[in-house]
Short mmCIF file of C-alpha atoms in Angstrom, two decimals:
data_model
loop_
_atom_site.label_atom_id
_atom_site.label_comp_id
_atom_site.label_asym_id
_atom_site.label_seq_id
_atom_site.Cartn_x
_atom_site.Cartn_y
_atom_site.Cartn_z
CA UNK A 8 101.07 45.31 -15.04
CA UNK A 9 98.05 43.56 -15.78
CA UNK A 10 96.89 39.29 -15.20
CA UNK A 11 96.65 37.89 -18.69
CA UNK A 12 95.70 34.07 -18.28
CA UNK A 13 95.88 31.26 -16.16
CA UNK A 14 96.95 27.68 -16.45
CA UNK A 15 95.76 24.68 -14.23
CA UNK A 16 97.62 21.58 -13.43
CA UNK A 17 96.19 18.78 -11.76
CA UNK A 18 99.35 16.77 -10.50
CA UNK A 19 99.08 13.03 -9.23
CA UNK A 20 100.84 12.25 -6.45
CA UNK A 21 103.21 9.41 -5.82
CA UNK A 22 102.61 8.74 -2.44
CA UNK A 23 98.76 8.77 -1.60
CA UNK A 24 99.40 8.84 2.64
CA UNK A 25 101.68 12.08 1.89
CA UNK A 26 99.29 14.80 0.96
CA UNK A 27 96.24 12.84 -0.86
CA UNK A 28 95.79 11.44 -4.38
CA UNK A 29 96.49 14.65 -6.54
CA UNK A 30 97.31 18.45 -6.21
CA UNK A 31 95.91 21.47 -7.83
CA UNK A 32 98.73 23.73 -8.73
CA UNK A 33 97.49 27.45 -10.74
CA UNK A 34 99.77 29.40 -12.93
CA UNK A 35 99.07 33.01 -13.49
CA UNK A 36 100.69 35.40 -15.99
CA UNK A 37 100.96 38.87 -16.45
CA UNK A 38 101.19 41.18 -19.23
CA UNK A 39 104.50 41.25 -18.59
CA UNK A 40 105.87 38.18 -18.32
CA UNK A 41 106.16 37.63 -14.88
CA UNK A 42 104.04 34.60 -13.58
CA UNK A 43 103.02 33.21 -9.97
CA UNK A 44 102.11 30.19 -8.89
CA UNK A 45 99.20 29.26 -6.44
CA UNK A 46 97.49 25.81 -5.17
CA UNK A 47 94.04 24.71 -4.13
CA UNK A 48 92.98 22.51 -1.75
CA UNK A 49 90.14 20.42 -0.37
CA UNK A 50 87.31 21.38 -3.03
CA UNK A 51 84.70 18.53 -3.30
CA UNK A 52 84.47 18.22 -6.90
CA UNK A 53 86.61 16.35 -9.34
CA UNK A 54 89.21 18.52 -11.11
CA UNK A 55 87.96 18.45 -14.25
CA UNK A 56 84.52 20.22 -13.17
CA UNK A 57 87.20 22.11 -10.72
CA UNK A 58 89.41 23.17 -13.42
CA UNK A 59 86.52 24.80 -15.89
CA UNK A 60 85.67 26.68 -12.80
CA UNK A 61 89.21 27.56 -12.03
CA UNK A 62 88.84 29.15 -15.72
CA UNK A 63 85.12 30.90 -15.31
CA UNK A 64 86.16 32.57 -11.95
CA UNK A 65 89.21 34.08 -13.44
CA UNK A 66 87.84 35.39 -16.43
CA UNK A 67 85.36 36.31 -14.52
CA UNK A 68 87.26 38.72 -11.81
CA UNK A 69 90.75 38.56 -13.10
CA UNK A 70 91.56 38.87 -16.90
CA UNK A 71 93.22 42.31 -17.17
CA UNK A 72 93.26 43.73 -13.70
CA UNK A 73 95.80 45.08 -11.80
CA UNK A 74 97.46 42.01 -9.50
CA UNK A 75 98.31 44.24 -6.19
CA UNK A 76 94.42 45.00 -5.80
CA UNK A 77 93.99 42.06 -3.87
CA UNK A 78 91.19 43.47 -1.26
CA UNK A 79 89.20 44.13 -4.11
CA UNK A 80 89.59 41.33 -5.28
CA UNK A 81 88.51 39.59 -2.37
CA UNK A 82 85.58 41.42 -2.41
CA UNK A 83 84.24 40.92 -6.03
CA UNK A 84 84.59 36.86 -5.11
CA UNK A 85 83.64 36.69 -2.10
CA UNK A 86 80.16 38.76 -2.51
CA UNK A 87 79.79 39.53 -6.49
CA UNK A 88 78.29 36.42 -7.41
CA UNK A 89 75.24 37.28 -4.79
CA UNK A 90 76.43 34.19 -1.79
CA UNK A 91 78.70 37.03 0.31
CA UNK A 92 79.18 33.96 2.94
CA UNK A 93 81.46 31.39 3.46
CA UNK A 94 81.91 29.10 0.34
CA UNK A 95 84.74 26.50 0.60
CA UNK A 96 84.56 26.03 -3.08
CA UNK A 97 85.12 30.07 -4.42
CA UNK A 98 87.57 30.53 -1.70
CA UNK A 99 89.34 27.70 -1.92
CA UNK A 100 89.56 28.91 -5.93
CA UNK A 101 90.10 32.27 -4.62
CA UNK A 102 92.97 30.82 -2.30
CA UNK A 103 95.21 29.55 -5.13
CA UNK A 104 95.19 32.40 -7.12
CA UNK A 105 95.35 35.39 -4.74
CA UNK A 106 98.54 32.81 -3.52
CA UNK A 107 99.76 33.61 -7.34
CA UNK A 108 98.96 36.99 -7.08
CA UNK A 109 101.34 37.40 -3.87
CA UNK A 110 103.86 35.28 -5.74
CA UNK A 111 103.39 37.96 -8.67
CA UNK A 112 103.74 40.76 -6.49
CA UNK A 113 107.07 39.71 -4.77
CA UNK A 114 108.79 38.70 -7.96
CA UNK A 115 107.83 42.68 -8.89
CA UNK A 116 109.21 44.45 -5.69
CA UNK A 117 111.67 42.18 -5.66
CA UNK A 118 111.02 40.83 -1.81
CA UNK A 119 109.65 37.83 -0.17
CA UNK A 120 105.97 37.71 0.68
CA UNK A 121 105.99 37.65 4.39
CA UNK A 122 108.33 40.99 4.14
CA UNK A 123 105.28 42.76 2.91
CA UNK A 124 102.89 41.35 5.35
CA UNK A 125 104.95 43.05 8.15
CA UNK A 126 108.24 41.61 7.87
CA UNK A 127 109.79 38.87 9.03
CA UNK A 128 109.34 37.95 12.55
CA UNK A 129 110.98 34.18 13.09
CA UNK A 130 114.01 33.28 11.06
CA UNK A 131 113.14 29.41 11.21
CA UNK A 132 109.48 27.72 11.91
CA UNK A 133 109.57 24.37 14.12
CA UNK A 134 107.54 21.79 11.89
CA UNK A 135 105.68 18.16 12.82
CA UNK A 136 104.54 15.69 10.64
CA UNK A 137 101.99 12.86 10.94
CA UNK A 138 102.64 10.05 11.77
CA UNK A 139 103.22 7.77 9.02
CA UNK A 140 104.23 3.98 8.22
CA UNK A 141 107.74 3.82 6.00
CA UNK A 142 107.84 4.31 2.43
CA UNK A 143 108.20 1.11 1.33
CA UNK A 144 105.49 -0.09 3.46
CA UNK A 145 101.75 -1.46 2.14
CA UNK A 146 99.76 0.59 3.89
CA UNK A 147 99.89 2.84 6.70
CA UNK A 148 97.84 0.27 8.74
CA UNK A 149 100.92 -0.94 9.88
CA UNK A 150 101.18 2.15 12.27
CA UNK A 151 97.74 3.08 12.94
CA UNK A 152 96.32 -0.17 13.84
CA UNK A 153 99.53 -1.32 16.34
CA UNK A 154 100.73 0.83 19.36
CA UNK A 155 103.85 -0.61 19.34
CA UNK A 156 104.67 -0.04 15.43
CA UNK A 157 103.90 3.61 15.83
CA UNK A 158 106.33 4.02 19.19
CA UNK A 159 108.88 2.46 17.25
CA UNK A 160 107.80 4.58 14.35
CA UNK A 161 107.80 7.96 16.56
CA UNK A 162 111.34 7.30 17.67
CA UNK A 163 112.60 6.93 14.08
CA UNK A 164 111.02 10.63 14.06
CA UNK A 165 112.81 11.59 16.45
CA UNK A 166 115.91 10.60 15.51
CA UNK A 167 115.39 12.33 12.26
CA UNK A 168 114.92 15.50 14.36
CA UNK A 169 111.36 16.31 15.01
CA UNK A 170 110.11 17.67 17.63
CA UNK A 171 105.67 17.07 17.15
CA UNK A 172 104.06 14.25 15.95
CA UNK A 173 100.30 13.81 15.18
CA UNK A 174 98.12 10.82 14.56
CA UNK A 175 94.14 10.28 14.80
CA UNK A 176 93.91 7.35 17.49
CA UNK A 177 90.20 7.66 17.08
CA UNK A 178 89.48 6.14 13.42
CA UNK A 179 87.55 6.06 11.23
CA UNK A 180 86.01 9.28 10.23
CA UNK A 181 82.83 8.77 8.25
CA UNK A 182 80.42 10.85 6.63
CA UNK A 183 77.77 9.50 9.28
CA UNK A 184 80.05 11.29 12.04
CA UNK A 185 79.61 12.50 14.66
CA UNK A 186 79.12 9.92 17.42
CA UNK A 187 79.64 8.65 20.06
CA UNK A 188 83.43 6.55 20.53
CA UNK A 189 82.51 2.53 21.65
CA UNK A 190 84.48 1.56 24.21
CA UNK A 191 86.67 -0.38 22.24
CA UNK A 192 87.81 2.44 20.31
CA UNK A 193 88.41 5.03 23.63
CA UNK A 194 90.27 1.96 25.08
CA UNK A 195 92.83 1.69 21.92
CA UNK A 196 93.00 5.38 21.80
CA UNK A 197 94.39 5.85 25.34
CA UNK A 198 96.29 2.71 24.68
CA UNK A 199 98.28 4.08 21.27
CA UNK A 200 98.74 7.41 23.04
CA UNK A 201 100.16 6.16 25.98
CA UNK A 202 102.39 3.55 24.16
CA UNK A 203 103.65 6.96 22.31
CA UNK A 204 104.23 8.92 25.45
CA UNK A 205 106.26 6.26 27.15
CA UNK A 206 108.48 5.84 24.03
CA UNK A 207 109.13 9.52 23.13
CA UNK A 208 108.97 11.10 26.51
CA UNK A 209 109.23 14.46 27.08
CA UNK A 210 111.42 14.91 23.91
CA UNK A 211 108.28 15.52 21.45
CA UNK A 212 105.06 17.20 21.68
CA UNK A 213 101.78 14.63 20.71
CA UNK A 214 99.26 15.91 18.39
CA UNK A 215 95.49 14.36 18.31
CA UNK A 216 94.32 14.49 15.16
CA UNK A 217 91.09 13.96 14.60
CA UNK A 218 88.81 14.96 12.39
CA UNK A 219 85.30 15.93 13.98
CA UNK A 220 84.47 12.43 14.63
CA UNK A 221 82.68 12.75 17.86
CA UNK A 222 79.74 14.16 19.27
CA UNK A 223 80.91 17.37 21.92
CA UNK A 224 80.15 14.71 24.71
CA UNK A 225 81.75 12.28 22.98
CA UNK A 226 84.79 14.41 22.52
CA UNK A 227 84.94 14.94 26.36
CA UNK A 228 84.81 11.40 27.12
CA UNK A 229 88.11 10.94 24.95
CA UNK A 230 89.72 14.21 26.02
CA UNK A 231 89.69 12.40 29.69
CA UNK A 232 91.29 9.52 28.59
CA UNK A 233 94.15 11.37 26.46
CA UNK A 234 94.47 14.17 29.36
CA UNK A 235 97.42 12.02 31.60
CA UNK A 236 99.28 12.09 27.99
CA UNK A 237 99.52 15.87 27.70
CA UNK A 238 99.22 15.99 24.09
CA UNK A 239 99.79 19.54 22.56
CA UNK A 240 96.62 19.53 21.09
CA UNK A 241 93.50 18.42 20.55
CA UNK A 242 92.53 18.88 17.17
CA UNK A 243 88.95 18.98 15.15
CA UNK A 244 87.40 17.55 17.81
CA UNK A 245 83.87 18.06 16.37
CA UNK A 246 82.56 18.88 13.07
CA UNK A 247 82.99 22.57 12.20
CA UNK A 248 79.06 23.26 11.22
CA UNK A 249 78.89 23.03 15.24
CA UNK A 250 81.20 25.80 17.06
CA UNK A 251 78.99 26.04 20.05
CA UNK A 252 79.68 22.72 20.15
CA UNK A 253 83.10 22.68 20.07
CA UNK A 254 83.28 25.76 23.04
CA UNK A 255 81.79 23.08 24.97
CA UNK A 256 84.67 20.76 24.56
CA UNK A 257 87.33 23.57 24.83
CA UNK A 258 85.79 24.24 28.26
CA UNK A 259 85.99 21.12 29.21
CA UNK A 260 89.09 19.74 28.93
CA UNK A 261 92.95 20.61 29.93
CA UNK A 262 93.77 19.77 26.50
CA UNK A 263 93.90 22.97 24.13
CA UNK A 264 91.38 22.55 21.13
CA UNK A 265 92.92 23.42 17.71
CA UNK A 266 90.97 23.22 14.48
CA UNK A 267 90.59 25.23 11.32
CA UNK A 268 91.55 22.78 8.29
CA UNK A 269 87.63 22.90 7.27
CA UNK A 270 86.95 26.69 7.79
CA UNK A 271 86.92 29.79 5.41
CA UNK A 272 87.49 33.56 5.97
CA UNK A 273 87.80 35.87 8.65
CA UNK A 274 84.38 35.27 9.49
CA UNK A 275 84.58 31.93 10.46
CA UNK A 276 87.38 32.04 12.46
CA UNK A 277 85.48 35.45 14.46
CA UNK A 278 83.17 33.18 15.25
CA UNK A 279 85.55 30.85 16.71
CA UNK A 280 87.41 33.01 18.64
CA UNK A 281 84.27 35.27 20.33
CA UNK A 282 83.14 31.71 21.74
CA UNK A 283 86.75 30.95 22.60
CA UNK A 284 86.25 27.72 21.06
CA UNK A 285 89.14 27.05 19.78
CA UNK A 286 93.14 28.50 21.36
CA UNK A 287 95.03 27.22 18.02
CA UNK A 288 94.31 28.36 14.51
CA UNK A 289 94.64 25.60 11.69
CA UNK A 290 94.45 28.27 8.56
CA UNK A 291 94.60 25.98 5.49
CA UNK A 292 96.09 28.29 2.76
CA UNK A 293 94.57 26.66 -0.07
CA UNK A 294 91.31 27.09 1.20
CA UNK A 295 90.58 29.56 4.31
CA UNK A 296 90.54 33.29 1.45
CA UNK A 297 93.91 33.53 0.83
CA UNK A 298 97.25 35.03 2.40
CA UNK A 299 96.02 37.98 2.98
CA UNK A 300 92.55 37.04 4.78
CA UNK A 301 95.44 34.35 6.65
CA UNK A 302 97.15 37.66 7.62
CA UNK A 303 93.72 38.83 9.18
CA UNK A 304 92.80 35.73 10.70
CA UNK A 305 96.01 35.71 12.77
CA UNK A 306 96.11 39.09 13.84
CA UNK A 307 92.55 38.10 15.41
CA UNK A 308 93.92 35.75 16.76
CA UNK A 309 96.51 37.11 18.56
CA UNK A 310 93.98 39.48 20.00
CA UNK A 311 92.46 36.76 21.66
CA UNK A 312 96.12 35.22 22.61
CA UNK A 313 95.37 32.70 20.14
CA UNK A 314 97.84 30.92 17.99
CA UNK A 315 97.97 30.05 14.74
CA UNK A 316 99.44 26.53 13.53
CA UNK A 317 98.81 26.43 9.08
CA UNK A 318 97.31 23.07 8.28
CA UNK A 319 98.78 20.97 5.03
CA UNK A 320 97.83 18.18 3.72
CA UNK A 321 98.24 18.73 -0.01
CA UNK A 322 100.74 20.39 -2.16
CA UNK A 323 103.90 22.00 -1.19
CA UNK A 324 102.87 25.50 -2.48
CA UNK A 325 100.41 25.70 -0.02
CA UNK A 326 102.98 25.16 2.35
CA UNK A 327 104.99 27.96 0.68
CA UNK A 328 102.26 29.83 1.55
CA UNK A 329 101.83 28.59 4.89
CA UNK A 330 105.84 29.63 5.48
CA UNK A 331 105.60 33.14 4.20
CA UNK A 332 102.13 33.70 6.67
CA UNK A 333 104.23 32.08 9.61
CA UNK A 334 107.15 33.70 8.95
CA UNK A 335 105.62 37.34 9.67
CA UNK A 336 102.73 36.27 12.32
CA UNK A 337 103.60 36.81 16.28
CA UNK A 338 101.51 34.38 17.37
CA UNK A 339 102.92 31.14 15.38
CA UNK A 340 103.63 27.77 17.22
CA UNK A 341 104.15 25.37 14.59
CA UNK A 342 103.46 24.01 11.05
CA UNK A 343 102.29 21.13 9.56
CA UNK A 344 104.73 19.13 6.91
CA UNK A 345 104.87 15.90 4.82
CA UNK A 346 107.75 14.68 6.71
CA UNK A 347 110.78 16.54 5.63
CA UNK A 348 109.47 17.48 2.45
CA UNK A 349 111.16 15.25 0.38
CA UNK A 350 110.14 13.00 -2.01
CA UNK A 351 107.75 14.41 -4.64
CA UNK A 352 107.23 17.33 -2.40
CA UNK A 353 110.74 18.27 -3.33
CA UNK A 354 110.54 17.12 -6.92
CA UNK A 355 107.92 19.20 -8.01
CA UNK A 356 109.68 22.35 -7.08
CA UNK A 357 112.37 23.87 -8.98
CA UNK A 358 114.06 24.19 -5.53
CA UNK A 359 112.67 22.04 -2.45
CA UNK A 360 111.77 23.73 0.50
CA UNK A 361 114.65 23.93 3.34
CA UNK A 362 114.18 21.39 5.96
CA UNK A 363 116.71 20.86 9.23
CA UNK A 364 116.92 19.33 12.41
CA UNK A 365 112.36 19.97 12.67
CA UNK A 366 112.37 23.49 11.73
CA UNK A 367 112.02 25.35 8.46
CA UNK A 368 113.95 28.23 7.40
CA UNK A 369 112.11 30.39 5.48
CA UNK A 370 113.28 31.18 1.97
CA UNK A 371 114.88 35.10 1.05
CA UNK A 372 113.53 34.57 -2.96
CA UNK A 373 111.19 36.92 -3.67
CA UNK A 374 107.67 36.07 -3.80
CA UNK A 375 106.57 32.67 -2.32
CA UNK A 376 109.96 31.82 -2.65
CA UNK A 377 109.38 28.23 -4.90
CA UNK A 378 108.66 27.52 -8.58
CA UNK A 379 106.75 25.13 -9.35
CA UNK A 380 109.04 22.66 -11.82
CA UNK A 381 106.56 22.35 -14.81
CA UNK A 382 108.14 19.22 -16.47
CA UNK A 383 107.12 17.10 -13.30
CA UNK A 384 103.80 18.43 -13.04
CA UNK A 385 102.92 17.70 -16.59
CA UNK A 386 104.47 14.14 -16.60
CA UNK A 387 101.98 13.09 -13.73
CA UNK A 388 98.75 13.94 -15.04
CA UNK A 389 95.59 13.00 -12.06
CA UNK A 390 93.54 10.32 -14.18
CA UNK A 391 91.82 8.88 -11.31
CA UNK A 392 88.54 9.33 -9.99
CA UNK A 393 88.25 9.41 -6.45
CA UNK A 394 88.39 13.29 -4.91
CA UNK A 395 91.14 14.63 -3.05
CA UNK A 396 89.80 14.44 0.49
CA UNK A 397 86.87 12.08 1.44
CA UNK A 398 85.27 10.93 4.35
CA UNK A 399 84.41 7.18 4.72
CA UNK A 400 80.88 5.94 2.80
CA UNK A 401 79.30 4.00 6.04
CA UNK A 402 78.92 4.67 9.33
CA UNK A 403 81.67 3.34 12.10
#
């Protein structure tokens, strides 16, 4: 069996606030007719450059070799092209299709993914969301800017079944970041947390989610407000160009320190964990090298008693992706989810993912276990302008 092309679709979502303007979906066929589906996340260019590079890097490395090579590969990406570090744009290429390339290799052995990353280890994977304002609502202001909106909110959460919520209490993120909090802000953000707390109790685990916004000292000073909360986590605390950085912060507060969204391969994530800067993994699939380099980056993590937590805010084959990884790894705690994955999350599938009562059960298809429903994704074309992620234009 050999790859024979690949097709990109650049999907535009319906609901901006779940998962970011547009998706990135890859389809990959073999020689033989069987065909896998991968997605991409988080690369800073607009998907039309994105998608003629999509094209170069598989004709490059891919037309006409053999699909279960994946370590090879890895290797003629990662270091071919004479970079051999980091580089969130090839691997978060490389992400979506070595994702197809798993999905290929399932559908040919006939067994899920995660069974042939060492089987099956948890037959259903606790799940939180973020927290978001309705629907049907204008903007998700509604929630973020009013403590009492978002405890009313939580509890609707609850209700629903979920066990973890996140929100960033710290806003904005800018590209100007990091700083220092004002006061103002470190007041509201004890404030919102607090007002959460008292309405969820000790039913539901509280996520901070920021996004590298402050300074490690600045970090601190907000860790010692949020510590009476006993959030779960306290995520991106700092940028991720500064790990020492972020160590310092992980010292320094009760709070565990989670972050890996904005990091890529194994050696990124060794340098987290040999300055023991970090206790939960956020792997992004669409971005971090792939499910295999995932695979790695968990079992080094659970050398250091680590944990690993996949980060989504983008497509739901990435969180396909993020099940299958989950499903096999010891050390998983929970996964991030666009709500219940309804909504266009479920309509772009053939089949949605399985949702109940805050957990998800993993699927027994073979492969990544979802197909990506073709007629949806070509009937909401991305004509806008504006990239998938961004951070804001002035300073806070």
């Amino acid at each position: 069996m050999k790859l024979k092309d690949i097709k990109t679709f650049v999907v535009g979502n319906t609901s901006i606030h779940r998962g970011g303007p547009y998706w990135v979906f890859v389809k990959v066929t073999t020689d033989t007719g069987i065909v896998g589906y991968g997605e991409i996340y988080g690369v800073a260019f607009h998907p039309k450059a994105l998608t003629a590079m999509i094209d170069d890097l598989f004709d490059r490395h891919f037309t006409g070799a053999d699909p279960f090579k994946i370590e090879r590969h890895f290797r003629h990406v990662y270091s071919a092209g004479f970079s051999q570090r980091p580089d969130p744009t090839v691997m978060g290429i490389f992400s979506g299709i070595e994702m197809a390339l798993w999905d290929i290799i399932g559908k040919a052995l006939d067994k899920p993914v995660y069974e042939l990353l060492g089987g099956q280890v948890h037959e259903r994977l606790r799940s939180y969301t973020y927290l978001n304002a309705p629907p049907e609502a204008a903007s998700n202001k509604e929630v973020y800017d009013d403590p009492d909106a978002a405890a009313e909110r939580a509890l609707e959460y609850l209700a629903q079944g979920f066990t973890a919520l996140k929100f960033d209490p710290a806003r904005p993120y800018t590209a100007f970041d990091p700083r220092q909090l004002s006061m103002e802000t470190l007041d509201f953000a004890d404030r919102y947390t607090a007002r959460v707390r008292e309405a969820v109790g000790a039913r539901c685990d509280i996520l901070i989610g920021t996004h590298g916004e402050m300074t490690p000292s600045g970090a601190l000073r907000l860790a010692r407000r949020l510590e009476p909360h006993d959030p779960l986590w306290f995520e991106e605390p700092t940028p991720p160009d500064n790990i020492a950085g972020m160590a310092r912060v992980a010292a320094g507060t009760r709070i565990p320190v989670a972050t890996g969204e904005r990091l890529t391969t194994k050696y990124e994530f060794a340098d987290l964990l040999r300055q023991d800067a970090a206790s939960i993994l956020q792997m992004n699939l669409g971005r971090v090298g792939g499910l295999l380099e995932a695979k790695k980056i968990a079992s080094m993590g659970e050398a250091f008693h680590a944990q690993i937590a996949p980060h989504l805010f983008c497509g739901p084959i990435v969180g396909a992706a993020n099940i299958q990884l989950s499903a096999c790894s010891p050390n998983f705690l929970i996964m991030e989810g666009i709500e219940q994955w309804g909504g266009f999350h479920a309509e772009i599938l053939t089949t949605p993912i399985r949702w109940e009562e805050g957990y998800i059960i993993p699927p027994t298809a073979p492969g990544l276990g979802v197909e990506l429903n073709e007629a949806v994704a070509e009937a909401h074309p991305y004509d806008g302008t504006r990239l998938q992620l961004r951070m804001g234009d002035e300073p806070a």
